[in-house]
PDB file of C-alpha atoms and ligand atoms in Angstrom:
ATOM      1  CA  MET P  97       1.130 111.092 -37.753  1.00  0.00           C
ATOM      2  CA  ASN P  98      -0.459 110.142 -34.463  1.00  0.00           C
ATOM      3  CA  VAL P  99      -1.062 106.414 -34.496  1.00  0.00           C
ATOM      4  CA  ASN P 100      -1.299 104.219 -31.431  1.00  0.00           C
ATOM      5  CA  GLY P 101      -1.948 100.536 -31.164  1.00  0.00           C
ATOM      6  CA  ASP P 102       0.007  97.670 -32.680  1.00  0.00           C
ATOM      7  CA  GLU P 103      -2.923  96.522 -34.795  1.00  0.00           C
ATOM      8  CA  VAL P 104      -3.463  99.961 -36.319  1.00  0.00           C
ATOM      9  CA  MET P 105       0.242 100.294 -37.117  1.00  0.00           C
ATOM     10  CA  GLU P 106       0.241  96.874 -38.751  1.00  0.00           C
ATOM     11  CA  HIS P 107      -2.703  97.840 -40.970  1.00  0.00           C
ATOM     12  CA  PHE P 108      -1.001 101.148 -41.735  1.00  0.00           C
ATOM     13  CA  LYS P 109       2.174  99.393 -42.878  1.00  0.00           C
ATOM     14  CA  ASN P 110       0.390  96.544 -44.651  1.00  0.00           C
ATOM     15  CA  PRO P 111      -3.165  97.611 -45.517  1.00  0.00           C
ATOM     16  CA  LYS P 112      -5.465  94.743 -46.442  1.00  0.00           C
ATOM     17  CA  ASN P 113      -8.122  94.710 -49.165  1.00  0.00           C
ATOM     18  CA  MET P 114      -7.074  97.937 -50.882  1.00  0.00           C
ATOM     19  CA  GLY P 115      -8.415  98.277 -54.392  1.00  0.00           C
ATOM     20  CA  GLU P 116     -11.635  98.097 -56.301  1.00  0.00           C
ATOM     21  CA  ILE P 117     -14.109  95.306 -57.092  1.00  0.00           C
ATOM     22  CA  ALA P 118     -14.949  95.830 -60.765  1.00  0.00           C
ATOM     23  CA  ASP P 119     -18.271  93.951 -60.576  1.00  0.00           C
ATOM     24  CA  ALA P 120     -19.175  95.010 -57.031  1.00  0.00           C
ATOM     25  CA  ASP P 121     -22.728  94.415 -55.809  1.00  0.00           C
ATOM     26  CA  GLY P 122     -22.552  97.622 -53.806  1.00  0.00           C
ATOM     27  CA  VAL P 123     -20.434 100.772 -53.741  1.00  0.00           C
ATOM     28  CA  GLY P 124     -20.414 103.408 -51.023  1.00  0.00           C
ATOM     29  CA  LYS P 125     -18.464 106.604 -50.661  1.00  0.00           C
ATOM     30  CA  ALA P 126     -17.903 108.938 -47.709  1.00  0.00           C
ATOM     31  CA  GLY P 127     -15.948 112.141 -47.489  1.00  0.00           C
ATOM     32  CA  ASN P 128     -14.866 114.553 -44.820  1.00  0.00           C
ATOM     33  CA  PRO P 129     -15.374 118.119 -46.055  1.00  0.00           C
ATOM     34  CA  THR P 130     -13.019 119.480 -43.399  1.00  0.00           C
ATOM     35  CA  CYS P 131      -9.922 117.580 -44.477  1.00  0.00           C
ATOM     36  CA  GLY P 132     -11.056 116.613 -47.974  1.00  0.00           C
ATOM     37  CA  ASP P 133     -10.424 112.898 -47.464  1.00  0.00           C
ATOM     38  CA  VAL P 134     -12.633 110.379 -49.271  1.00  0.00           C
ATOM     39  CA  ILE P 135     -13.018 106.619 -48.842  1.00  0.00           C
ATOM     40  CA  THR P 136     -14.927 104.283 -51.171  1.00  0.00           C
ATOM     41  CA  PHE P 137     -15.947 100.762 -50.161  1.00  0.00           C
ATOM     42  CA  TYR P 138     -16.897  97.962 -52.573  1.00  0.00           C
ATOM     43  CA  VAL P 139     -18.747  94.824 -51.504  1.00  0.00           C
ATOM     44  CA  LYS P 140     -19.506  91.535 -53.211  1.00  0.00           C
ATOM     45  CA  VAL P 141     -22.155  89.298 -51.683  1.00  0.00           C
ATOM     46  CA  ASP P 142     -22.695  85.558 -52.026  1.00  0.00           C
ATOM     47  CA  GLY P 143     -26.076  83.885 -52.540  1.00  0.00           C
ATOM     48  CA  ARG P 144     -26.715  83.737 -48.782  1.00  0.00           C
ATOM     49  CA  GLY P 145     -26.124  87.450 -48.204  1.00  0.00           C
ATOM     50  CA  ARG P 146     -22.597  87.147 -46.810  1.00  0.00           C
ATOM     51  CA  LEU P 147     -19.890  89.585 -47.840  1.00  0.00           C
ATOM     52  CA  LYS P 148     -17.528  87.372 -49.793  1.00  0.00           C
ATOM     53  CA  ASP P 149     -15.291  90.247 -50.829  1.00  0.00           C
ATOM     54  CA  VAL P 150     -14.746  93.727 -49.400  1.00  0.00           C
ATOM     55  CA  LYS P 151     -12.299  96.269 -50.784  1.00  0.00           C
ATOM     56  CA  PHE P 152     -11.716  99.966 -50.360  1.00  0.00           C
ATOM     57  CA  LYS P 153      -9.932 102.858 -52.003  1.00  0.00           C
ATOM     58  CA  THR P 154      -8.829 105.886 -50.095  1.00  0.00           C
ATOM     59  CA  HIS P 155      -7.699 109.412 -50.679  1.00  0.00           C
ATOM     60  CA  GLY P 156      -7.228 109.967 -47.002  1.00  0.00           C
ATOM     61  CA  CYS P 157      -4.906 110.093 -44.062  1.00  0.00           C
ATOM     62  CA  GLY P 158      -2.975 107.095 -42.776  1.00  0.00           C
ATOM     63  CA  ILE P 159      -5.308 106.507 -39.860  1.00  0.00           C
ATOM     64  CA  ALA P 160      -8.380 106.477 -42.114  1.00  0.00           C
ATOM     65  CA  MET P 161      -6.584 104.007 -44.371  1.00  0.00           C
ATOM     66  CA  ALA P 162      -5.538 101.742 -41.468  1.00  0.00           C
ATOM     67  CA  ILE P 163      -9.014 101.807 -39.913  1.00  0.00           C
ATOM     68  CA  SER P 164     -10.637 101.081 -43.283  1.00  0.00           C
ATOM     69  CA  SER P 165      -8.292  98.122 -43.661  1.00  0.00           C
ATOM     70  CA  MET P 166      -9.398  96.855 -40.229  1.00  0.00           C
ATOM     71  CA  ILE P 167     -13.072  97.410 -41.075  1.00  0.00           C
ATOM     72  CA  SER P 168     -12.694  95.507 -44.342  1.00  0.00           C
ATOM     73  CA  GLU P 169     -11.160  92.542 -42.532  1.00  0.00           C
ATOM     74  CA  LEU P 170     -13.906  92.555 -39.895  1.00  0.00           C
ATOM     75  CA  ALA P 171     -16.639  92.769 -42.554  1.00  0.00           C
ATOM     76  CA  LYS P 172     -15.498  89.839 -44.679  1.00  0.00           C
ATOM     77  CA  SER P 173     -17.721  86.768 -44.420  1.00  0.00           C
ATOM     78  CA  LYS P 174     -20.235  88.585 -42.195  1.00  0.00           C
ATOM     79  CA  THR P 175     -23.847  88.902 -43.304  1.00  0.00           C
ATOM     80  CA  ALA P 176     -24.873  92.326 -44.589  1.00  0.00           C
ATOM     81  CA  GLY P 177     -26.731  92.919 -41.314  1.00  0.00           C
ATOM     82  CA  GLU P 178     -23.758  91.924 -39.175  1.00  0.00           C
ATOM     83  CA  ALA P 179     -21.384  94.089 -41.230  1.00  0.00           C
ATOM     84  CA  MET P 180     -23.730  97.078 -40.834  1.00  0.00           C
ATOM     85  CA  ARG P 181     -23.306  96.777 -37.078  1.00  0.00           C
ATOM     86  CA  ILE P 182     -19.490  96.974 -37.089  1.00  0.00           C
ATOM     87  CA  CYS P 183     -18.770  99.960 -34.906  1.00  0.00           C
ATOM     88  CA  ARG P 184     -16.103 101.956 -33.167  1.00  0.00           C
ATOM     89  CA  ASP P 185     -16.049  99.579 -30.227  1.00  0.00           C
ATOM     90  CA  ASP P 186     -14.985  96.733 -32.528  1.00  0.00           C
ATOM     91  CA  ILE P 187     -12.082  98.794 -33.821  1.00  0.00           C
ATOM     92  CA  VAL P 188     -11.077 100.079 -30.389  1.00  0.00           C
ATOM     93  CA  GLN P 189     -11.091  96.496 -29.159  1.00  0.00           C
ATOM     94  CA  GLU P 190      -8.909  95.419 -32.109  1.00  0.00           C
ATOM     95  CA  SER P 191      -6.542  98.365 -31.864  1.00  0.00           C
ATOM     96  CA  ARG P 192      -6.052  98.248 -28.091  1.00  0.00           C
ATOM     97  CA  GLY P 193      -5.554 101.967 -27.599  1.00  0.00           C
ATOM     98  CA  LEU P 194      -6.649 104.088 -30.519  1.00  0.00           C
ATOM     99  CA  PRO P 195      -6.714 107.690 -29.272  1.00  0.00           C
ATOM    100  CA  ARG P 196     -10.201 109.212 -29.101  1.00  0.00           C
ATOM    101  CA  ASN P 197      -9.090 112.307 -30.993  1.00  0.00           C
ATOM    102  CA  ASP P 198      -8.261 110.160 -34.024  1.00  0.00           C
ATOM    103  CA  MET P 199     -11.609 108.371 -34.040  1.00  0.00           C
ATOM    104  CA  HIS P 200     -13.160 110.918 -36.400  1.00  0.00           C
ATOM    105  CA  CYS P 201     -10.898 109.515 -39.122  1.00  0.00           C
ATOM    106  CA  SER P 202     -12.532 106.108 -38.709  1.00  0.00           C
ATOM    107  CA  ASN P 203     -16.000 107.510 -39.349  1.00  0.00           C
ATOM    108  CA  LEU P 204     -15.348 107.652 -43.065  1.00  0.00           C
ATOM    109  CA  GLY P 205     -14.724 103.912 -43.239  1.00  0.00           C
ATOM    110  CA  PHE P 206     -17.849 102.976 -41.265  1.00  0.00           C
ATOM    111  CA  LEU P 207     -20.011 105.301 -43.309  1.00  0.00           C
ATOM    112  CA  ALA P 208     -18.589 104.183 -46.666  1.00  0.00           C
ATOM    113  CA  LEU P 209     -19.062 100.492 -45.783  1.00  0.00           C
ATOM    114  CA  ARG P 210     -22.664 101.072 -44.651  1.00  0.00           C
ATOM    115  CA  ARG P 211     -23.431 102.978 -47.846  1.00  0.00           C
ATOM    116  CA  ALA P 212     -21.928 100.165 -49.935  1.00  0.00           C
ATOM    117  CA  ILE P 213     -24.139  97.623 -48.141  1.00  0.00           C
ATOM    118  CA  GLU P 214     -27.200  99.865 -48.518  1.00  0.00           C
ATOM    119  CA  ASP P 215     -26.426 100.207 -52.234  1.00  0.00           C
ATOM    120  CA  CYS P 216     -26.147  96.435 -52.440  1.00  0.00           C
ATOM    121  CA  LEU P 217     -29.461  95.896 -50.649  1.00  0.00           C
ATOM    122  CA  GLN P 218     -31.234  98.426 -52.889  1.00  0.00           C
ATOM    123  CA  LYS P 219     -29.907  96.729 -56.011  1.00  0.00           C
ATOM    124  CA  SER P 220     -30.990  93.326 -54.737  1.00  0.00           C
ATOM    125  CA  LYS P 221     -34.551  94.646 -54.231  1.00  0.00           C
ATOM    126  CA  LYS P 222     -34.532  95.880 -57.801  1.00  0.00           C
ATOM    127  CA  GLY P 223     -33.323  92.470 -58.969  1.00  0.00           C
ATOM    128  CA  VAL P 224     -30.070  93.886 -60.315  1.00  0.00           C
ATOM    129  CA  TRP P 225     -28.138  90.873 -58.950  1.00  0.00           C
TER     130      TRP P 225
HETATM  131 FE1  LIG R 518      -9.093 113.327 -42.872  1.00  0.00          FE
HETATM  132 FE2  LIG R 518      -8.147 111.608 -41.047  1.00  0.00          FE
HETATM  133  S1  LIG R 518      -7.496 113.664 -41.437  1.00  0.00           S
HETATM  134  S2  LIG R 518      -9.866 111.410 -42.338  1.00  0.00           S
END
């Protein structure tokens, strides 16, 4: 495995927020057809639109898992709009040296989180929660 950066290694060894939120307000999934990896994000929102809980499940490589763990930590307590804007630069800044050729593995986490938030926003418009 090709992992650089103390922060990424820490999240690889001790991933945060792994699991499922049974009564999630939004669920989003993203997969990479090339490697077959899939990540699912779950979000729970409070009455003011802040993400009060964020979890993820992964059938993916270690880097995708570590990056998803970092994304989940960054997203917690942000508004839905703020969490939608979490990007590669935030992770690169956190990881202090993530190799560019491993960045494609992080795309799954960003995409899955955005889809979970979009799912949440659609449900809120329909008055589901
Ligand atoms: Fe599939 Fe990293 S190798 S996401």
